[in-house]
Amino acid sequence: MSLTTASRVFADHPSVRPATRDRVLAAADDLGYVVNALAQAMMGLGRRTVAFVAAHMIGSTFADMAAGAESVATAEGNLFLLSTTGEDPARERDLMETLREYRPAAVLLAGSTQTGEEFEQRAVAYAEALAAVGARLVLVGHPACPGSKSILSVDYDQVGGVRRAVEHLVTGGHRRIAFLGLIPERTTPAERLRGYELGLQDAGLPVDPSLVIECANDSDGARVAALSLLSRPDRPTALVCLTDGVAVGVYRAARSLGLAIPGDVAIVGFDDAPIVADLTPALTTIRVPFWEVGVHGARVALGLEEYDGHVQLPTELIVRESSP
Amino acid sequence: MSLTTASRVFADHPSVRPATRDRVLAAADDLGYVVNALAQAMMGLGRRTVAFVAAHMIGSTFADMAAGAESVATAEGNLFLLSTTGEDPARERDLMETLREYRPAAVLLAGSTQTGEEFEQRAVAYAEALAAVGARLVLVGHPACPGSKSILSVDYDQVGGVRRAVEHLVTGGHRRIAFLGLIPERTTPAERLRGYELGLQDAGLPVDPSLVIECANDSDGARVAALSLLSRPDRPTALVCLTDGVAVGVYRAARSLGLAIPGDVAIVGFDDAPIVADLTPALTTIRVPFWEVGVHGARVALGLEEYDGHVQLPTELIVRESSP
DNA sequence: TTGTAAGCGTTATCAT
DNA sequence: ATGATAACGCTTACAA
């Protein structure tokens, strides 16, 4: 009944006589003993840990990604750590250090960031710091970093999604199509705007800067912005919205102006959030496989999946009643 | 430059000369060194860990509770572990053991369970097992266990919420009020049904069992059930729904039957999920402070908050257009 | 102010 | 089949 023997019992080693085995198990049960996984982990043994870091945990998009990642991590008996930065780079940096101290298998960094090299450099620094403790960094729901091929990422086709939406609106006869919800210098709005521009370009239509509207990414910010946009004499006949939440704000604005959807103005959202199919009229939107993004992120993180640096999942235009 | 000195530097011990301190820091920075938090944790030092366990991570209810708990845990520099059981008691038990191995400060067990003593006994067993490793168990979004006062819980007033909803419908003149979405032997449906019964009782109305309808807790299950309920010659004039998701199913059923809401049938939901205020008509529902439930759960878990065994947060009836 | 030595709970190695 | 010992990376008396 030595420590070694006990250890062997819990590790299911074959070389331990059933009798002693039972004796150990009985004693353990008696004392309420469970192995100290921290001691195991300290030696690089035992379960692995996957961390998920996002700016916020609000809305179904991040929650779905996190849930997808969690399902993969937990399914294999690993641990899943969740933390938010509140959009604060300093907190993000601190968090990254803290996580490094826990020797995770991987850190998934989720969501939109500032565009440009500053973030990319930060990400490279994170990736290197994590690599120094044997951990991987995987960007999820974030476009690939073209500069640094070493940064793994799992993304979804935002550009293509909006591009198809614009194509759909053009096919429906629309020529004055606005984009609502721009947030400057952020990757997700930038990608979706790019899809809008490419969609117009495909149709040989010019990009009219007065139809690209900046507003907060919430229903009320969108409502206010839409109110002014839709009050213009030359108002657009169709609106592509950054998110479904923005689209909801547009619904409210249209209603208060007495405009019919899609008769007076067609609306397209993005994300396919729950319930938007039950709005009146049902919202046309772009469905994003957020759960799967999380799943693939975790799989890449744990080395369960082939990856060539970047995975991009398809999005799907869901045509409902709010567009022709 | 011994290990001890280095340790002192990272622990911000005062008794270390600035010169050596800098030397250590420089060396650390050079090597990309960070303390091994697992070694610290093994000795019961360093950050604490809060675990959150739910059956699923789908929908905004669990996600909001988890997010609230995460915000508290992370704010204090602790770690937040998230895991799901998939509603499988065996997985739940395994998970509890696994978590125990990691010596968390507390485990939050979230959501509805089977009613009755079986769960209560399980919870007591969990609580004891966790206590043996210095961890607390806190039930969140689950009614208090009357039998075992030792089990901490943070809940919200489901009974009162539905009771007020019924009162509101009665005040609006309704007499035939149905309850849709019963799932037998589960705490959350049981609580909400109890609120329905009490509401009727308050008004001196009998509980008509033929108006208490069982169905799956999703829009489509509800749609099918509502279709048959609303096709009855003596159909109810108002429906209290287990959740907003169920209410959405009822909306679809009413629409396909050509029934007006609230003209032909009034609807009340539960949860105040995002966007339900933007349905047509806007859904009357009961708002639940899920985020706050998570917050209080984590606070109780970490001993940051006075508790006398059970905390119950209020719910709020939000009257919108779907009810008189 | 700094260093030495012991101990935390494991597991791997090498006996026995 | 079992046990003793070293090692993992850290902290904390206790010395120096």
XYZ file of C-alpha atoms (C1' of nucleotides) in Angstrom:
680
model
C 0.000 0.000 0.000
C 2.548 2.510 -1.107
C 2.006 5.707 -3.023
C 3.297 4.055 -6.128
C 0.790 1.261 -5.913
C -2.045 3.648 -5.370
C -0.936 5.670 -8.351
C -0.897 2.525 -10.447
C -4.419 1.669 -9.410
C -5.767 5.025 -10.484
C -3.830 4.917 -13.711
C -5.357 1.503 -14.458
C -1.992 -0.163 -14.669
C -2.348 -3.858 -15.404
C 0.351 -4.948 -13.035
C -1.530 -4.744 -9.775
C -3.129 -7.641 -8.016
C -6.935 -7.426 -7.802
C -6.762 -7.846 -4.071
C -4.510 -4.868 -3.432
C -6.351 -2.957 -6.083
C -9.582 -3.384 -4.182
C -7.895 -2.473 -0.962
C -6.642 0.777 -2.465
C -9.983 1.590 -4.015
C -11.742 0.936 -0.740
C -9.386 3.198 1.147
C -9.760 5.900 -1.503
C -13.512 5.714 -1.379
C -13.353 5.831 2.360
C -11.274 8.982 2.393
C -13.078 10.624 -0.499
C -9.801 10.685 -2.315
C -9.459 11.847 -5.898
C -6.187 12.437 -7.667
C -4.921 15.970 -7.714
C -5.170 16.831 -11.379
C -3.079 19.930 -10.783
C -0.131 17.798 -9.734
C -0.643 15.684 -12.814
C -0.936 18.698 -15.053
C 2.198 20.169 -13.544
C 4.078 17.215 -14.923
C 2.477 17.654 -18.314
C 0.215 14.679 -17.757
C -3.502 14.199 -17.540
C -6.200 16.166 -19.275
C -5.536 19.116 -21.510
C -7.095 22.529 -21.330
C -8.600 24.641 -24.076
C -9.188 28.311 -23.359
C -11.662 30.502 -25.191
C -11.205 34.248 -25.074
C -13.696 36.752 -26.434
C -14.382 40.419 -25.898
C -17.871 39.740 -24.565
C -20.132 36.808 -24.065
C -23.273 38.564 -25.196
C -25.464 37.494 -28.040
C -25.714 34.123 -29.638
C -22.706 34.498 -31.914
C -19.957 34.254 -29.322
C -21.980 31.956 -27.145
C -22.469 29.572 -30.039
C -18.805 29.573 -30.952
C -17.845 29.000 -27.348
C -20.407 26.235 -27.017
C -19.100 24.518 -30.121
C -15.560 24.666 -28.825
C -16.658 23.475 -25.413
C -18.408 20.471 -26.876
C -15.217 19.342 -28.562
C -13.007 20.006 -25.574
C -15.299 18.327 -23.067
C -16.065 15.384 -25.316
C -12.438 14.320 -25.114
C -12.278 14.790 -21.383
C -10.419 18.048 -21.565
C -11.108 21.221 -19.685
C -12.642 24.317 -21.186
C -11.754 27.737 -19.848
C -13.815 30.766 -20.759
C -12.843 34.380 -20.322
C -13.755 37.794 -21.607
C -11.640 40.870 -22.087
C -14.339 43.495 -22.274
C -12.681 44.756 -25.443
C -9.755 46.029 -23.368
C -6.342 45.287 -24.905
C -4.664 45.548 -21.523
C -7.020 42.971 -20.081
C -6.462 40.845 -23.123
C -2.732 40.937 -22.574
C -3.077 40.146 -18.881
C -5.418 37.331 -19.645
C -3.009 35.874 -22.141
C -0.298 35.879 -19.500
C -2.575 34.327 -16.939
C -3.594 31.626 -19.342
C 0.018 30.978 -20.200
C 0.637 30.293 -16.539
C -1.888 27.475 -16.693
C -0.151 25.680 -19.552
C -3.198 25.144 -21.722
C -3.082 23.079 -24.883
C -4.468 26.002 -26.825
C -6.093 29.382 -26.648
C -8.895 30.317 -28.989
C -9.098 34.046 -29.510
C -12.516 34.900 -30.849
C -14.077 37.661 -32.825
C -13.461 40.887 -34.532
C -10.460 43.092 -33.819
C -8.967 46.283 -35.065
C -7.853 45.927 -38.648
C -4.259 46.505 -39.560
C -0.859 45.408 -38.465
C -1.117 46.380 -34.849
C -3.353 43.466 -34.005
C -1.414 41.143 -36.209
C 1.765 41.930 -34.327
C -0.018 41.412 -31.072
C -1.327 38.077 -32.279
C 2.137 37.001 -33.338
C 3.437 37.936 -29.920
C 0.672 35.926 -28.274
C 1.317 32.974 -30.528
C 5.011 32.997 -29.695
C 4.477 33.426 -25.998
C 2.005 30.568 -26.015
C 4.272 28.414 -28.118
C 6.940 28.893 -25.458
C 4.735 26.981 -23.046
C 3.614 24.464 -25.630
C 0.278 26.073 -26.396
C -1.308 26.963 -29.681
C -3.117 30.141 -30.607
C -6.105 29.856 -32.907
C -8.105 32.830 -34.101
C -11.784 31.989 -34.468
C -14.318 34.115 -36.282
C -11.497 36.329 -37.451
C -10.051 36.611 -40.931
C -6.702 35.010 -41.589
C -3.638 37.130 -40.980
C -2.134 37.335 -44.418
C 1.180 38.663 -43.150
C 1.951 35.908 -40.674
C 1.177 32.499 -42.041
C 2.051 31.010 -38.672
C -1.178 32.169 -37.079
C -3.871 29.554 -37.207
C -7.415 30.697 -37.809
C -10.894 29.374 -38.373
C -13.225 31.768 -40.064
C -16.465 31.892 -41.983
C -17.110 33.429 -45.349
C -18.388 36.869 -44.460
C -17.361 38.456 -47.734
C -19.070 35.830 -49.840
C -22.170 35.965 -47.692
C -22.802 39.644 -48.186
C -21.747 39.451 -51.786
C -24.440 36.879 -52.464
C -26.959 38.978 -50.573
C -26.227 41.957 -52.801
C -26.447 39.774 -55.866
C -29.828 38.584 -54.656
C -31.041 42.145 -54.189
C -29.775 43.193 -57.602
C -31.543 40.242 -59.152
C -34.667 41.493 -57.431
C -34.291 44.770 -59.264
C -32.627 46.909 -56.625
C -30.120 49.532 -57.673
C -29.885 51.802 -54.659
C -28.595 49.437 -51.998
C -27.250 50.778 -48.715
C -24.935 49.203 -46.172
C -25.823 49.938 -42.584
C -23.734 49.279 -39.529
C -20.231 50.201 -40.493
C -17.798 50.327 -37.611
C -14.539 51.689 -38.935
C -11.305 49.769 -38.600
C -12.761 46.546 -37.332
C -12.299 43.276 -39.125
C -15.861 41.969 -39.176
C -17.470 45.169 -40.468
C -14.595 45.533 -42.901
C -15.164 42.049 -44.289
C -18.880 42.499 -44.619
C -18.429 45.886 -46.249
C -16.000 44.291 -48.675
C -18.670 41.778 -49.590
C -21.065 44.646 -50.209
C -18.573 46.412 -52.451
C -17.789 43.282 -54.393
C -21.472 42.540 -54.793
C -22.091 45.948 -56.290
C -19.033 45.597 -58.460
C -20.251 42.234 -59.747
C -23.410 43.990 -60.865
C -21.536 46.884 -62.410
C -22.976 49.274 -59.867
C -20.940 52.068 -58.279
C -20.335 52.283 -54.550
C -22.079 55.409 -53.321
C -20.334 56.484 -50.075
C -23.484 58.253 -48.927
C -25.137 54.859 -48.756
C -22.533 53.357 -46.436
C -23.757 54.257 -43.000
C -21.894 54.031 -39.765
C -23.766 53.168 -36.596
C -23.496 51.319 -33.346
C -24.008 47.602 -33.650
C -27.262 47.433 -31.765
C -30.931 47.807 -32.539
C -31.313 51.273 -31.218
C -28.248 52.758 -32.825
C -29.438 51.213 -36.048
C -32.962 52.503 -35.623
C -31.742 56.067 -35.306
C -29.405 55.766 -38.266
C -32.061 54.083 -40.380
C -34.585 56.737 -39.492
C -32.419 59.394 -41.065
C -31.351 57.237 -43.984
C -34.898 56.253 -44.861
C -36.138 59.821 -44.553
C -33.957 60.983 -47.411
C -35.781 61.881 -50.600
C -33.454 59.595 -52.525
C -33.620 56.833 -49.969
C -32.270 53.405 -50.878
C -34.671 50.662 -51.889
C -32.683 47.999 -50.073
C -30.520 47.795 -46.963
C -27.803 45.357 -46.201
C -27.295 45.275 -42.439
C -24.145 44.432 -40.554
C -26.047 42.117 -38.228
C -29.554 40.903 -37.528
C -29.619 43.222 -34.545
C -29.082 46.150 -36.876
C -31.807 44.797 -39.136
C -34.198 44.785 -36.201
C -33.474 48.451 -35.658
C -34.233 49.070 -39.308
C -37.556 47.247 -38.944
C -38.474 49.620 -36.136
C -37.476 52.653 -38.157
C -39.362 51.483 -41.228
C -42.436 50.815 -39.148
C -42.358 54.226 -37.534
C -41.990 55.834 -40.948
C -44.840 53.803 -42.370
C -42.609 52.097 -44.889
C -43.459 48.580 -45.994
C -40.902 45.782 -45.989
C -40.048 44.671 -48.600
C -42.433 46.831 -50.643
C -40.775 50.153 -49.862
C -37.474 48.872 -48.631
C -35.916 45.434 -48.691
C -33.820 44.294 -45.738
C -31.096 41.725 -45.373
C -29.480 40.856 -42.056
C -26.469 38.811 -41.064
C -26.008 35.947 -38.580
C -29.414 34.260 -38.682
C -29.988 34.834 -35.001
C -32.778 32.903 -33.299
C -36.323 34.132 -33.938
C -35.494 36.406 -36.892
C -37.382 33.932 -39.044
C -40.450 34.807 -36.985
C -40.318 38.546 -37.414
C -42.920 40.129 -39.635
C -41.828 39.983 -42.338
C -39.424 37.103 -41.820
C -35.874 38.388 -42.148
C -33.676 37.449 -45.052
C -30.237 36.934 -43.618
C -26.948 35.134 -43.892
C -26.617 32.051 -41.784
C -23.287 31.556 -40.099
C -22.232 28.208 -38.679
C -20.986 29.712 -35.441
C -21.156 26.455 -33.556
C -19.082 24.760 -36.241
C -16.555 27.581 -36.186
C -16.057 26.824 -32.518
C -15.911 23.110 -33.193
C -13.271 23.464 -35.882
C -11.381 25.958 -33.777
C -11.156 23.500 -30.916
C -10.284 20.653 -33.240
C -7.489 22.616 -34.809
C -6.398 23.722 -31.366
C -6.150 20.158 -30.132
C -4.500 18.945 -33.289
C -7.493 16.745 -34.064
C -7.877 18.138 -37.509
C -5.728 18.698 -40.542
C -5.171 22.342 -41.098
C -3.133 24.330 -43.509
C -3.116 27.439 -41.407
C -6.569 28.648 -42.245
C -10.005 27.089 -42.325
C -12.919 29.007 -43.770
C -16.446 27.720 -43.385
C -19.180 28.622 -45.858
C -22.097 30.891 -45.062
C -25.549 30.599 -46.538
C -28.005 33.200 -47.746
C -31.418 32.458 -46.302
C -34.024 34.234 -48.374
C -37.192 35.052 -46.469
C -39.867 37.692 -46.782
C -37.926 40.871 -46.114
C -36.321 40.836 -49.529
C -37.669 40.231 -53.040
C 19.945 34.541 -8.274
C 18.409 31.542 -6.613
C 14.978 30.073 -7.099
C 13.881 31.617 -3.855
C 14.838 35.066 -4.964
C 13.037 34.646 -8.240
C 9.958 33.441 -6.418
C 10.101 36.487 -4.191
C 10.301 38.782 -7.175
C 7.199 37.345 -8.787
C 5.350 37.372 -5.504
C 6.203 41.064 -5.112
C 7.953 40.485 -1.852
C 9.335 43.749 -0.474
C 12.608 42.272 0.702
C 14.436 42.119 -2.554
C 16.960 44.665 -3.736
C 15.887 46.572 -6.851
C 19.065 45.583 -8.608
C 18.559 41.838 -8.221
C 14.909 42.306 -8.860
C 15.634 43.847 -12.215
C 18.122 41.157 -12.996
C 15.520 38.478 -12.339
C 12.884 40.280 -14.348
C 15.269 40.722 -17.246
C 16.177 37.079 -17.214
C 12.524 36.082 -17.029
C 11.607 38.310 -19.904
C 14.508 36.922 -21.844
C 13.406 33.344 -21.350
C 9.728 34.043 -21.754
C 9.247 32.724 -18.260
C 5.932 32.776 -16.495
C 5.201 31.035 -13.228
C 3.574 27.667 -13.445
C 0.185 28.370 -11.973
C -0.460 24.658 -11.703
C 2.385 24.267 -9.257
C 1.018 27.179 -7.289
C -2.505 25.836 -7.372
C -1.277 22.459 -6.230
C -0.210 24.102 -3.017
C -3.545 25.832 -2.685
C -2.071 29.156 -3.707
C -2.717 31.523 -6.549
C -5.925 32.125 -8.404
C -9.105 30.266 -7.723
C -11.314 28.471 -10.154
C -15.053 28.625 -10.607
C -16.705 25.919 -12.667
C -20.065 26.226 -14.371
C -21.928 23.090 -15.339
C -25.085 23.028 -17.428
C -26.887 20.420 -19.474
C -26.502 22.423 -22.653
C -25.121 25.725 -23.711
C -27.869 26.504 -26.158
C -30.143 29.509 -26.000
C -29.598 32.749 -24.258
C -30.711 31.577 -20.829
C -27.764 29.360 -19.954
C -25.365 31.496 -21.910
C -26.444 34.562 -19.959
C -26.104 32.840 -16.607
C -22.702 31.527 -17.560
C -21.637 34.938 -18.815
C -22.727 36.568 -15.584
C -20.787 34.056 -13.548
C -17.774 34.412 -15.818
C -17.754 38.166 -15.392
C -17.519 37.826 -11.631
C -14.918 35.095 -11.692
C -12.701 36.794 -14.233
C -13.040 40.218 -12.670
C -11.251 38.953 -9.602
C -8.535 37.246 -11.582
C -9.966 33.811 -11.136
C -10.449 31.133 -13.721
C -13.783 30.130 -15.164
C -14.383 26.589 -16.320
C -17.371 25.745 -18.477
C -18.737 22.313 -19.176
C -21.902 20.627 -20.360
C -23.388 17.282 -19.492
C -25.761 16.838 -22.391
C -28.455 16.026 -19.837
C -26.715 12.736 -19.076
C -26.526 11.926 -15.350
C -23.533 9.665 -15.901
C -21.656 12.444 -17.642
C -22.698 14.789 -14.874
C -21.246 12.466 -12.271
C -18.020 12.007 -14.225
C -17.733 15.705 -14.711
C -18.175 16.329 -11.036
C -15.354 13.914 -10.278
C -13.141 15.498 -12.885
C -13.807 18.931 -11.513
C -13.085 17.721 -8.025
C -9.657 16.660 -9.243
C -8.949 20.245 -10.186
C -9.663 21.620 -6.731
C -11.952 24.454 -7.778
C -13.240 27.020 -5.333
C -16.777 26.214 -6.376
C -18.981 24.488 -8.875
C -22.138 26.118 -10.162
C -24.668 23.563 -11.298
C -27.170 25.250 -13.565
C -30.694 24.700 -14.658
C -33.658 22.458 -14.370
C -33.451 18.886 -13.148
C -35.772 16.040 -12.399
C -38.046 16.898 -9.539
C -38.036 14.782 -6.455
C -35.602 13.353 -3.994
C -33.389 11.545 -6.419
C -31.760 14.725 -7.611
C -31.635 16.149 -4.164
C -29.702 13.155 -2.937
C -27.358 13.463 -5.866
C -26.844 17.130 -5.110
C -26.067 16.381 -1.490
C -23.543 13.786 -2.600
C -21.948 16.313 -4.936
C -21.874 18.943 -2.253
C -20.182 16.603 0.179
C -17.675 15.333 -2.325
C -16.822 18.877 -3.290
C -16.624 19.968 0.316
C -14.038 17.236 0.848
C -11.719 19.092 -1.509
C -12.669 22.499 -0.176
C -15.104 23.388 -2.929
C -18.629 24.693 -2.721
C -21.637 23.595 -4.719
C -24.128 26.242 -5.764
C -27.294 25.485 -7.693
C -28.172 28.275 -10.094
C -31.507 28.683 -11.828
C -32.834 25.822 -9.766
C -35.291 25.971 -6.892
C -33.937 25.553 -3.409
C -33.766 22.061 -2.038
C -36.112 22.222 0.907
C -34.894 18.964 2.376
C -31.229 19.777 2.587
C -30.605 23.239 3.850
C -26.887 22.767 3.249
C -27.233 23.140 -0.504
C -26.685 26.681 -1.660
C -28.813 27.962 -4.483
C -29.525 31.083 -6.468
C -32.839 31.133 -8.207
C -35.346 33.477 -9.778
C -39.009 33.786 -9.028
C -40.586 31.574 -11.638
C -43.745 30.901 -9.657
C -44.411 34.560 -9.020
C -43.696 35.456 -12.616
C -46.312 33.157 -14.094
C -48.712 33.935 -11.298
C -48.593 37.608 -12.185
C -48.994 36.777 -15.858
C -52.167 34.867 -15.113
C -53.432 37.678 -12.946
C -52.795 40.053 -15.809
C -54.750 37.849 -18.214
C -57.629 37.511 -15.776
C -57.715 41.252 -15.353
C -57.938 41.439 -19.132
C -61.104 39.370 -18.949
C -59.757 35.928 -19.754
C -61.311 32.887 -18.146
C -60.141 30.024 -20.309
C -56.398 30.197 -19.918
C -54.168 27.347 -21.045
C -50.655 26.396 -20.039
C -48.505 25.123 -22.865
C -45.150 23.439 -22.620
C -45.413 21.127 -19.679
C -42.533 18.702 -19.340
C -43.390 16.313 -16.535
C -41.124 15.845 -13.547
C -38.769 18.696 -14.269
C -38.223 21.533 -11.857
C -38.559 24.511 -14.187
C -41.812 23.400 -15.841
C -43.089 22.361 -12.438
C -42.398 25.787 -10.973
C -43.990 27.620 -13.850
C -46.997 25.341 -13.801
C -47.312 26.024 -10.078
C -47.410 29.725 -10.848
C -50.174 29.077 -13.364
C -52.183 27.104 -10.838
C -51.737 29.715 -8.136
C -52.703 32.451 -10.548
C -55.929 30.698 -11.392
C -56.556 29.997 -7.749
C -56.051 33.665 -6.893
C -58.804 34.466 -9.358
C -61.073 31.729 -8.058
C -60.829 29.853 -11.330
C -60.553 26.067 -11.525
C -57.581 24.319 -13.089
C -58.849 22.503 -16.140
C -56.423 19.623 -16.852
C -57.411 19.639 -20.510
C -55.858 23.082 -20.742
C -52.480 22.004 -19.434
C -50.637 20.828 -22.509
C -47.443 18.887 -22.666
C -45.042 19.528 -25.513
C -41.382 19.695 -26.395
C -39.717 22.894 -25.367
C -39.068 24.197 -28.849
C -40.957 26.217 -31.412
C -41.949 23.353 -33.595
C -43.144 21.063 -30.867
C -45.155 23.972 -29.554
C -46.547 24.805 -32.968
C -47.917 21.313 -33.394
C -49.396 21.231 -29.910
C -50.888 24.687 -30.289
C -52.394 23.781 -33.636
C -54.467 21.094 -32.010
C -55.253 23.112 -28.906
C -56.414 26.119 -30.891
C -58.507 24.002 -33.218
C -60.752 22.849 -30.406
C -64.273 24.235 -30.462
C -63.821 25.358 -26.856
C -60.353 26.696 -27.381
C -58.775 28.853 -24.714
C -58.708 32.608 -25.137
C -55.251 32.926 -23.630
C -52.101 30.837 -23.521
C -49.356 30.932 -20.960
C -46.243 29.449 -22.520
C -43.394 27.695 -20.762
C -40.844 29.743 -22.687
C -40.620 32.376 -25.383
C -39.589 29.635 -27.789
C -42.877 27.900 -27.112
C -44.688 31.198 -27.622
C -43.075 31.553 -31.022
C -44.468 28.178 -31.966
C -47.889 29.360 -30.862
C -47.541 32.455 -33.018
C -46.936 30.224 -36.019
C -49.895 28.040 -35.191
C -52.193 31.011 -34.677
C -51.069 32.519 -37.931
C -51.672 29.345 -39.871
C -55.143 29.065 -38.350
C -55.925 32.669 -39.139
C -56.330 33.581 -35.483
C -55.481 37.102 -34.391
C -53.193 37.798 -31.441
C -54.370 39.045 -29.015
C -57.836 39.412 -30.531
C -58.619 35.717 -30.796
C -55.996 34.449 -28.434
C -53.672 36.211 -26.021
C -50.139 34.917 -25.545
C -47.642 35.231 -22.732
C -44.116 33.892 -22.924
C -41.338 33.433 -20.410
C -37.685 34.512 -20.414
C -37.805 37.730 -22.428
C -35.406 36.370 -25.000
C -33.792 38.828 -27.413
C -35.995 40.067 -30.267
C -39.316 38.869 -28.845
C -40.190 42.525 -28.363
C -39.922 42.871 -32.134
C -42.291 40.106 -33.054
C -45.663 41.090 -34.448
C -47.381 41.499 -32.128
C -44.679 42.178 -29.551
C -44.646 39.347 -27.036
C -45.762 39.821 -23.474
C -43.382 37.834 -21.365
C -41.639 37.464 -18.050
C -38.186 38.905 -17.863
C -35.638 36.882 -15.978
C -32.380 38.372 -14.778
C -30.316 35.437 -16.013
C -27.096 37.388 -16.027
C -27.662 38.428 -12.434
C -28.447 34.871 -11.438
C -25.018 33.938 -12.724
C -23.452 36.907 -11.003
C -24.971 36.084 -7.644
C -24.168 32.430 -8.110
C -20.507 33.207 -8.622
C -20.496 35.673 -5.768
C -22.002 33.151 -3.403
C -19.618 30.546 -4.748
C -16.600 32.707 -4.003
C -17.921 33.781 -0.637
C -18.150 37.369 -1.823
C -21.726 37.675 -0.753
C -23.767 37.031 2.325
C -26.079 34.153 1.810
C -28.474 32.312 4.013
C -28.600 29.248 1.856
C -30.909 30.547 -0.798
C -31.090 33.665 -2.909
C -34.119 34.322 -5.083
C -34.121 37.122 -7.619
C -37.333 38.768 -8.763
C -38.807 38.389 -12.216
C -40.789 41.030 -14.047
C -43.888 40.811 -16.201
C -43.319 42.781 -19.384
C -46.664 43.588 -20.925
C -46.552 44.067 -24.672
C -49.023 43.659 -27.488
C -49.708 39.933 -27.397
C -51.890 40.226 -24.335
C -54.660 42.604 -23.315
C 19.004 40.895 1.365
C 19.789 36.353 -0.157
C 20.324 31.226 -0.121
C 19.313 26.267 1.668
C 16.266 22.713 2.434
C 11.869 20.710 2.938
C 7.467 19.757 1.181
C 3.145 19.943 -1.938
C 0.896 15.242 -4.849
C 2.001 13.034 -8.777
C 4.403 9.603 -11.887
C 8.580 7.237 -13.992
C 12.515 4.615 -13.163
C 14.701 1.255 -11.216
C 15.006 -2.059 -7.880
C 13.171 -6.083 -5.260
C 3.429 -7.507 -8.115
C 5.116 -4.007 -5.183
C 8.076 -0.416 -3.111
C 11.788 3.281 -2.642
C 13.509 7.342 -4.755
C 13.921 11.149 -7.783
C 11.805 14.622 -10.278
C 8.176 18.184 -11.763
C 8.033 23.831 -10.314
C 6.791 26.191 -6.820
C 6.660 28.453 -1.788
C 8.042 29.012 2.794
C 10.374 28.479 7.097
C 14.828 28.958 8.686
C 19.658 30.240 8.253
C 23.319 32.988 6.835
